[in-house]
Amino acid sequence: MLELNDIRFGWEADPPVIETLSLKVRAGDKLVLLGANGCGKSTLLKLMNGLIEPQSGSLLYEGMPLTKSALAERHFARRFRTECALLFQHPEAMLFNPTVREEIAYGPRQLGLADVEARVAHWAAALGLTALLDKPPFLLSGGEKQKVALAAILVLEPKLLLLDEPSASLDPASVGWLIDLLIESSMTVVAATHNLSLAAELGSRCIVLDPRGRLLFDGPVEAALGNLALLEEAHLAHRHRHRHGGAQHSHLHAHDWGSS
Ligand SMILES: Nc1ncnc2c1ncn2[C@@H]1O[C@H](COP(=O)(O)OP(=O)(O)O)[C@@H](O)[C@H]1O
Ligand SMILES: [Mg+2]
């Protein structure tokens, strides 16, 4: 579905965030992207969403080159924007409409989809947002904003869903709902997280990036999560001292402290 070939990307004059990366996302994959802060997960998702272009290497979506100039072509842009959606790490950056209802309806209207009202009602109900539909998004709590941003994307019923830290401000019940939805759907999902329990439940396949944006691992989630040396190399596990009932000892440890 999505193919990345020898991608190299750096922000402006900075050293490359992604030195070289090749990756194939297959239709139906539930792929979890793991890596420490700053290793390039959000950057990679923006590349996959065609928002930025690599300095070298190529991306193919369903065999078609994914470039700025390809996306300048209306037919391809409409198709790609309908089929591939990205939930940003900071969802408030996405919200700009006067009401939650308009926020969720915005994408489908822009893309000229049918049944906008019914779609909005369905996804608002699914995410428990019905009572908030007439409120301005900026008044909502962080978790509510994230749900609105999620509804605004799911309403497009994308084929390829890119999620950047989707559990960052959701309560546990909402994370559970999201995991069930993603597992049961036929959507291809790429989710960046450093929440290892979310990774364990959501993913079947796992990509681990090292702090320099290089591919450390591509394989089954259980194999990654069971490999503490790998997690330590990716800065996802940490050797530290702590106390159990008064006795202090030191060991290698994977954590699940929040996810932002
Ligand atoms: N818009 C941007 N402009 C310049 N540098 C950026 C931008 N976005 C991210 N970076 C830098 O790129 C690196 C990777 O960031 P990011 O992809 O957000 O990592 P992650 O999502 O894994 O935490 C960081 O060093 C970050 O400071
Ligand atoms: Mg990020």
mmCIF file of C-alpha atoms and ligand atoms in Angstrom:
data_model
loop_
_atom_site.group_PDB
_atom_site.id
_atom_site.type_symbol
_atom_site.label_atom_id
_atom_site.label_comp_id
_atom_site.label_asym_id
_atom_site.label_seq_id
_atom_site.Cartn_x
_atom_site.Cartn_y
_atom_site.Cartn_z
ATOM 1 C CA MET A 1 0.000 0.000 0.000
ATOM 2 C CA LEU A 2 2.825 2.369 0.951
ATOM 3 C CA GLU A 3 6.424 1.894 0.007
ATOM 4 C CA LEU A 4 9.385 3.936 1.229
ATOM 5 C CA ASN A 5 12.641 3.478 -0.607
ATOM 6 C CA ASP A 6 15.908 4.790 0.842
ATOM 7 C CA ILE A 7 14.273 7.827 2.387
ATOM 8 C CA ARG A 8 16.514 10.555 3.706
ATOM 9 C CA PHE A 9 15.027 13.567 5.432
ATOM 10 C CA GLY A 10 16.342 16.468 7.525
ATOM 11 C CA TRP A 11 14.620 19.622 8.666
ATOM 12 C CA GLU A 12 16.306 22.592 6.972
ATOM 13 C CA ALA A 13 20.005 22.761 7.812
ATOM 14 C CA ASP A 14 19.742 20.266 10.669
ATOM 15 C CA PRO A 15 21.427 16.895 10.350
ATOM 16 C CA PRO A 16 19.043 14.343 8.884
ATOM 17 C CA VAL A 17 16.347 13.061 11.236
ATOM 18 C CA ILE A 18 15.984 10.015 9.022
ATOM 19 C CA GLU A 19 19.311 8.959 7.539
ATOM 20 C CA THR A 20 18.062 6.179 5.359
ATOM 21 C CA LEU A 21 14.914 4.164 5.673
ATOM 22 C CA SER A 22 13.183 1.622 3.510
ATOM 23 C CA LEU A 23 9.863 0.181 4.522
ATOM 24 C CA LYS A 24 6.777 -1.410 3.013
ATOM 25 C CA VAL A 25 3.395 -0.984 4.647
ATOM 26 C CA ARG A 26 1.090 -3.724 3.421
ATOM 27 C CA ALA A 27 -2.692 -3.419 3.157
ATOM 28 C CA GLY A 28 -4.240 -4.471 6.458
ATOM 29 C CA ASP A 29 -1.041 -4.022 8.483
ATOM 30 C CA LYS A 30 -1.511 -2.794 12.036
ATOM 31 C CA LEU A 31 1.920 -1.353 12.378
ATOM 32 C CA VAL A 32 3.260 0.181 15.553
ATOM 33 C CA LEU A 33 6.098 2.669 15.281
ATOM 34 C CA LEU A 34 8.242 2.731 18.412
ATOM 35 C CA GLY A 35 11.126 5.004 19.266
ATOM 36 C CA ALA A 36 12.354 7.518 21.802
ATOM 37 C CA ASN A 37 11.445 11.210 21.832
ATOM 38 C CA GLY A 38 12.900 13.011 18.851
ATOM 39 C CA CYS A 39 13.856 9.892 16.876
ATOM 40 C CA GLY A 40 11.656 10.936 13.960
ATOM 41 C CA LYS A 41 8.301 9.195 14.408
ATOM 42 C CA SER A 42 6.209 12.313 13.752
ATOM 43 C CA THR A 43 8.498 13.257 10.875
ATOM 44 C CA LEU A 44 8.043 9.814 9.341
ATOM 45 C CA LEU A 45 4.251 10.011 9.611
ATOM 46 C CA LYS A 46 4.297 13.434 7.902
ATOM 47 C CA LEU A 47 6.380 11.936 5.088
ATOM 48 C CA MET A 48 3.867 9.089 4.774
ATOM 49 C CA ASN A 49 1.044 11.649 4.626
ATOM 50 C CA GLY A 50 2.763 13.587 1.838
ATOM 51 C CA LEU A 51 3.061 16.739 3.947
ATOM 52 C CA ILE A 52 6.824 16.873 3.555
ATOM 53 C CA GLU A 53 9.099 15.436 0.903
ATOM 54 C CA PRO A 54 12.288 13.478 1.456
ATOM 55 C CA GLN A 55 15.579 15.001 0.273
ATOM 56 C CA SER A 56 16.319 11.719 -1.410
ATOM 57 C CA GLY A 57 14.616 8.402 -1.906
ATOM 58 C CA SER A 58 11.023 7.847 -2.949
ATOM 59 C CA LEU A 59 7.592 7.086 -1.573
ATOM 60 C CA LEU A 60 4.952 5.152 -3.467
ATOM 61 C CA TYR A 61 1.273 5.026 -2.535
ATOM 62 C CA GLU A 62 -0.493 2.099 -4.197
ATOM 63 C CA GLY A 63 2.362 2.083 -6.683
ATOM 64 C CA MET A 64 2.046 5.786 -7.517
ATOM 65 C CA PRO A 65 4.796 8.271 -6.650
ATOM 66 C CA LEU A 66 3.836 10.356 -3.632
ATOM 67 C CA THR A 67 5.406 13.738 -4.319
ATOM 68 C CA LYS A 68 4.432 17.407 -4.000
ATOM 69 C CA SER A 69 3.869 17.568 -7.739
ATOM 70 C CA ALA A 70 1.721 14.409 -7.758
ATOM 71 C CA LEU A 71 -0.347 15.955 -4.953
ATOM 72 C CA ALA A 72 -0.762 19.137 -6.988
ATOM 73 C CA GLU A 73 -2.833 17.064 -9.402
ATOM 74 C CA ARG A 74 -6.479 17.325 -8.246
ATOM 75 C CA HIS A 75 -7.591 13.799 -8.958
ATOM 76 C CA PHE A 76 -4.702 12.167 -7.119
ATOM 77 C CA ALA A 77 -4.816 14.687 -4.264
ATOM 78 C CA ARG A 78 -8.515 14.039 -3.704
ATOM 79 C CA ARG A 79 -8.005 10.299 -3.732
ATOM 80 C CA PHE A 80 -4.983 10.396 -1.440
ATOM 81 C CA ARG A 81 -6.559 12.849 1.023
ATOM 82 C CA THR A 82 -9.694 10.673 1.181
ATOM 83 C CA GLU A 83 -7.789 7.445 1.618
ATOM 84 C CA CYS A 84 -4.905 8.488 3.861
ATOM 85 C CA ALA A 85 -5.455 10.481 7.051
ATOM 86 C CA LEU A 86 -3.048 11.581 9.757
ATOM 87 C CA LEU A 87 -3.946 12.294 13.363
ATOM 88 C CA PHE A 88 -1.357 14.817 14.494
ATOM 89 C CA GLN A 89 0.491 14.457 17.754
ATOM 90 C CA HIS A 90 -0.955 17.769 18.949
ATOM 91 C CA PRO A 91 -4.572 17.634 17.824
ATOM 92 C CA GLU A 92 -5.352 21.213 18.841
ATOM 93 C CA ALA A 93 -3.222 22.205 15.844
ATOM 94 C CA MET A 94 -5.871 20.601 13.645
ATOM 95 C CA LEU A 95 -8.953 22.222 15.144
ATOM 96 C CA PHE A 96 -10.032 25.517 13.651
ATOM 97 C CA ASN A 97 -13.778 25.310 13.049
ATOM 98 C CA PRO A 98 -16.305 27.214 15.200
ATOM 99 C CA THR A 99 -18.100 24.079 16.403
ATOM 100 C CA VAL A 100 -17.338 20.409 16.932
ATOM 101 C CA ARG A 101 -20.034 19.576 14.351
ATOM 102 C CA GLU A 102 -18.351 21.716 11.695
ATOM 103 C CA GLU A 103 -14.964 20.381 12.661
ATOM 104 C CA ILE A 104 -16.029 16.787 12.027
ATOM 105 C CA ALA A 105 -17.941 17.753 8.859
ATOM 106 C CA TYR A 106 -15.069 19.779 7.412
ATOM 107 C CA GLY A 107 -13.091 16.991 5.725
ATOM 108 C CA PRO A 108 -16.078 15.194 4.166
ATOM 109 C CA ARG A 109 -17.416 18.563 2.855
ATOM 110 C CA GLN A 110 -14.051 19.517 1.389
ATOM 111 C CA LEU A 111 -13.834 16.180 -0.352
ATOM 112 C CA GLY A 112 -17.449 16.328 -1.514
ATOM 113 C CA LEU A 113 -18.477 13.089 0.207
ATOM 114 C CA ALA A 114 -22.119 12.051 0.482
ATOM 115 C CA ASP A 115 -24.177 11.813 3.698
ATOM 116 C CA VAL A 116 -22.094 14.300 5.646
ATOM 117 C CA GLU A 117 -24.734 14.806 8.368
ATOM 118 C CA ALA A 118 -25.204 11.090 8.936
ATOM 119 C CA ARG A 119 -21.457 10.474 9.017
ATOM 120 C CA VAL A 120 -20.957 13.250 11.566
ATOM 121 C CA ALA A 121 -23.772 11.918 13.770
ATOM 122 C CA HIS A 122 -22.385 8.387 13.592
ATOM 123 C CA TRP A 123 -18.800 9.250 14.541
ATOM 124 C CA ALA A 124 -19.799 11.809 17.158
ATOM 125 C CA ALA A 125 -21.914 9.123 18.844
ATOM 126 C CA ALA A 126 -19.149 6.523 18.509
ATOM 127 C CA LEU A 127 -16.708 8.829 20.302
ATOM 128 C CA GLY A 128 -19.190 10.105 22.890
ATOM 129 C CA LEU A 129 -19.161 13.621 21.436
ATOM 130 C CA THR A 130 -22.863 14.059 20.661
ATOM 131 C CA ALA A 131 -23.471 16.436 23.584
ATOM 132 C CA LEU A 132 -20.518 18.576 22.505
ATOM 133 C CA LEU A 133 -21.470 19.023 18.839
ATOM 134 C CA ASP A 134 -22.423 22.695 19.179
ATOM 135 C CA LYS A 135 -19.473 23.662 21.367
ATOM 136 C CA PRO A 136 -16.383 25.427 20.084
ATOM 137 C CA PRO A 137 -13.487 22.949 20.034
ATOM 138 C CA PHE A 138 -11.144 25.366 21.825
ATOM 139 C CA LEU A 139 -13.272 25.130 24.996
ATOM 140 C CA LEU A 140 -12.894 21.368 25.246
ATOM 141 C CA SER A 141 -10.509 19.428 27.466
ATOM 142 C CA GLY A 142 -7.339 17.942 25.975
ATOM 143 C CA GLY A 143 -8.854 14.473 25.746
ATOM 144 C CA GLU A 144 -12.069 15.798 24.206
ATOM 145 C CA LYS A 145 -10.044 17.725 21.616
ATOM 146 C CA GLN A 146 -8.176 14.550 20.750
ATOM 147 C CA LYS A 147 -11.483 12.721 20.302
ATOM 148 C CA VAL A 148 -12.777 15.484 18.012
ATOM 149 C CA ALA A 149 -9.584 15.298 15.970
ATOM 150 C CA LEU A 150 -9.981 11.533 15.783
ATOM 151 C CA ALA A 151 -13.646 11.809 14.751
ATOM 152 C CA ALA A 152 -12.665 14.361 12.077
ATOM 153 C CA ILE A 153 -10.391 11.717 10.581
ATOM 154 C CA LEU A 154 -12.437 8.554 11.096
ATOM 155 C CA VAL A 155 -15.400 10.281 9.424
ATOM 156 C CA LEU A 156 -13.424 10.024 6.178
ATOM 157 C CA GLU A 157 -13.255 6.239 6.628
ATOM 158 C CA PRO A 158 -9.674 6.231 5.369
ATOM 159 C CA LYS A 159 -7.930 3.144 4.057
ATOM 160 C CA LEU A 160 -4.616 4.170 5.598
ATOM 161 C CA LEU A 161 -4.794 5.697 9.048
ATOM 162 C CA LEU A 162 -1.677 7.330 10.462
ATOM 163 C CA LEU A 163 -1.844 7.983 14.202
ATOM 164 C CA ASP A 164 0.704 10.049 16.079
ATOM 165 C CA GLU A 165 0.637 9.240 19.802
ATOM 166 C CA PRO A 166 -3.095 8.524 19.757
ATOM 167 C CA SER A 167 -3.231 7.612 23.439
ATOM 168 C CA ALA A 168 -1.442 10.744 24.673
ATOM 169 C CA SER A 169 -4.453 12.428 26.226
ATOM 170 C CA LEU A 170 -7.195 9.809 26.006
ATOM 171 C CA ASP A 171 -8.554 8.122 29.119
ATOM 172 C CA PRO A 172 -8.061 4.345 29.388
ATOM 173 C CA ALA A 173 -11.619 3.532 28.306
ATOM 174 C CA SER A 174 -11.213 5.615 25.147
ATOM 175 C CA VAL A 175 -7.871 4.011 24.359
ATOM 176 C CA GLY A 176 -9.557 0.613 24.735
ATOM 177 C CA TRP A 177 -12.360 1.698 22.411
ATOM 178 C CA LEU A 178 -9.841 2.898 19.847
ATOM 179 C CA ILE A 179 -7.831 -0.328 19.985
ATOM 180 C CA ASP A 180 -10.994 -2.403 19.474
ATOM 181 C CA LEU A 181 -12.057 -0.210 16.566
ATOM 182 C CA LEU A 182 -8.668 -0.455 14.874
ATOM 183 C CA ILE A 183 -8.262 -4.188 15.402
ATOM 184 C CA GLU A 184 -11.723 -4.952 14.061
ATOM 185 C CA SER A 185 -11.496 -2.660 11.041
ATOM 186 C CA SER A 186 -9.900 -3.443 7.716
ATOM 187 C CA MET A 187 -7.989 -0.139 7.809
ATOM 188 C CA THR A 188 -4.258 -0.184 7.419
ATOM 189 C CA VAL A 189 -2.894 1.509 10.517
ATOM 190 C CA VAL A 190 0.487 3.006 11.347
ATOM 191 C CA ALA A 191 0.550 4.234 14.942
ATOM 192 C CA ALA A 192 3.496 5.988 16.543
ATOM 193 C CA THR A 193 3.688 5.567 20.260
ATOM 194 C CA HIS A 194 6.002 4.942 23.110
ATOM 195 C CA ASN A 195 3.212 3.450 25.116
ATOM 196 C CA LEU A 196 4.336 -0.175 25.150
ATOM 197 C CA SER A 197 1.024 -1.572 26.323
ATOM 198 C CA LEU A 198 -0.798 0.183 23.497
ATOM 199 C CA ALA A 199 1.793 -1.294 21.138
ATOM 200 C CA ALA A 200 1.223 -4.764 22.563
ATOM 201 C CA GLU A 201 -2.534 -4.603 22.096
ATOM 202 C CA LEU A 202 -2.757 -2.800 18.809
ATOM 203 C CA GLY A 203 0.043 -3.969 16.669
ATOM 204 C CA SER A 204 0.835 -7.141 14.880
ATOM 205 C CA ARG A 205 3.932 -5.665 13.304
ATOM 206 C CA CYS A 206 6.358 -3.321 14.940
ATOM 207 C CA ILE A 207 9.001 -0.965 13.627
ATOM 208 C CA VAL A 208 11.576 0.283 16.110
ATOM 209 C CA LEU A 209 13.633 3.351 15.250
ATOM 210 C CA ASP A 210 16.874 4.165 17.009
ATOM 211 C CA PRO A 211 17.517 7.705 18.273
ATOM 212 C CA ARG A 212 18.925 8.603 14.821
ATOM 213 C CA GLY A 213 15.880 7.491 12.894
ATOM 214 C CA ARG A 214 17.394 4.232 11.663
ATOM 215 C CA LEU A 215 15.460 1.005 11.508
ATOM 216 C CA LEU A 216 16.484 -1.165 14.461
ATOM 217 C CA PHE A 217 13.776 -3.760 14.158
ATOM 218 C CA ASP A 218 10.901 -4.776 11.903
ATOM 219 C CA GLY A 219 8.949 -7.792 13.046
ATOM 220 C CA PRO A 220 6.271 -9.095 15.385
ATOM 221 C CA VAL A 221 5.346 -6.801 18.280
ATOM 222 C CA GLU A 222 5.798 -9.554 20.876
ATOM 223 C CA ALA A 223 9.360 -10.166 19.704
ATOM 224 C CA ALA A 224 10.202 -6.454 20.055
ATOM 225 C CA LEU A 225 8.573 -6.071 23.443
ATOM 226 C CA GLY A 226 10.252 -9.182 24.762
ATOM 227 C CA ASN A 227 13.687 -7.946 23.739
ATOM 228 C CA LEU A 228 14.905 -5.654 26.507
ATOM 229 C CA ALA A 229 18.304 -5.112 24.878
ATOM 230 C CA LEU A 230 16.535 -3.827 21.757
ATOM 231 C CA LEU A 231 14.267 -1.605 23.831
ATOM 232 C CA GLU A 232 17.273 -0.270 25.704
ATOM 233 C CA GLU A 233 19.072 0.528 22.451
ATOM 234 C CA ALA A 234 15.962 2.374 21.270
ATOM 235 C CA HIS A 235 15.814 4.210 24.629
ATOM 236 C CA LEU A 236 12.485 2.587 25.388
ATOM 237 C CA ALA A 237 13.774 0.659 28.376
ATOM 238 C CA HIS A 238 16.015 1.936 31.030
ATOM 239 C CA ARG A 239 18.331 0.482 33.657
ATOM 240 C CA HIS A 240 17.619 2.076 36.977
ATOM 241 C CA ARG A 241 17.563 1.548 40.689
ATOM 242 C CA HIS A 242 14.366 1.252 42.573
ATOM 243 C CA ARG A 243 12.978 -0.190 45.732
ATOM 244 C CA HIS A 244 10.829 -3.210 46.298
ATOM 245 C CA GLY A 245 9.788 -3.386 49.949
ATOM 246 C CA GLY A 246 12.915 -1.662 51.261
ATOM 247 C CA ALA A 247 15.510 -3.633 49.260
ATOM 248 C CA GLN A 248 17.142 -1.552 46.555
ATOM 249 C CA HIS A 249 18.335 -3.241 43.386
ATOM 250 C CA SER A 250 19.070 -2.425 39.796
ATOM 251 C CA HIS A 251 17.709 -3.970 36.642
ATOM 252 C CA LEU A 252 16.687 -3.324 33.090
ATOM 253 C CA HIS A 253 13.159 -2.185 32.896
ATOM 254 C CA ALA A 254 10.574 -1.272 30.266
ATOM 255 C CA HIS A 255 8.197 1.439 31.296
ATOM 256 C CA ASP A 256 4.768 2.583 30.485
ATOM 257 C CA TRP A 257 4.848 6.017 32.005
ATOM 258 C CA GLY A 258 2.278 7.879 29.991
ATOM 259 C CA SER A 259 2.981 8.369 26.354
ATOM 260 C CA SER A 260 3.682 11.978 25.553
HETATM 261 N N1 LIG B 1 8.912 21.374 11.905
HETATM 262 C C1 LIG B 1 10.150 21.102 12.343
HETATM 263 N N2 LIG B 1 11.185 21.934 12.075
HETATM 264 C C2 LIG B 1 12.430 21.673 12.496
HETATM 265 N N3 LIG B 1 12.773 20.568 13.214
HETATM 266 C C3 LIG B 1 11.796 19.704 13.518
HETATM 267 C C4 LIG B 1 10.441 19.907 13.108
HETATM 268 N N4 LIG B 1 9.705 18.867 13.551
HETATM 269 C C5 LIG B 1 10.553 18.048 14.207
HETATM 270 N N5 LIG B 1 11.805 18.538 14.197
HETATM 271 C C6 LIG B 1 13.004 17.889 14.782
HETATM 272 O O1 LIG B 1 13.150 16.619 14.179
HETATM 273 C C7 LIG B 1 13.547 15.651 15.137
HETATM 274 C C8 LIG B 1 12.544 14.515 15.137
HETATM 275 O O2 LIG B 1 11.310 14.995 15.628
HETATM 276 P P1 LIG B 1 9.981 14.153 15.614
HETATM 277 O O3 LIG B 1 9.788 13.550 14.279
HETATM 278 O O4 LIG B 1 8.900 15.042 16.134
HETATM 279 O O5 LIG B 1 10.327 12.986 16.664
HETATM 280 P P2 LIG B 1 9.359 12.040 17.502
HETATM 281 O O6 LIG B 1 7.986 12.181 16.976
HETATM 282 O O7 LIG B 1 9.931 10.675 17.339
HETATM 283 O O8 LIG B 1 9.457 12.488 18.941
HETATM 284 C C9 LIG B 1 13.658 16.381 16.465
HETATM 285 O O9 LIG B 1 15.017 16.662 16.680
HETATM 286 C C10 LIG B 1 12.844 17.629 16.268
HETATM 287 O O10 LIG B 1 13.334 18.678 17.039
HETATM 288 MG MG MG B 2 6.283 12.771 17.765
#
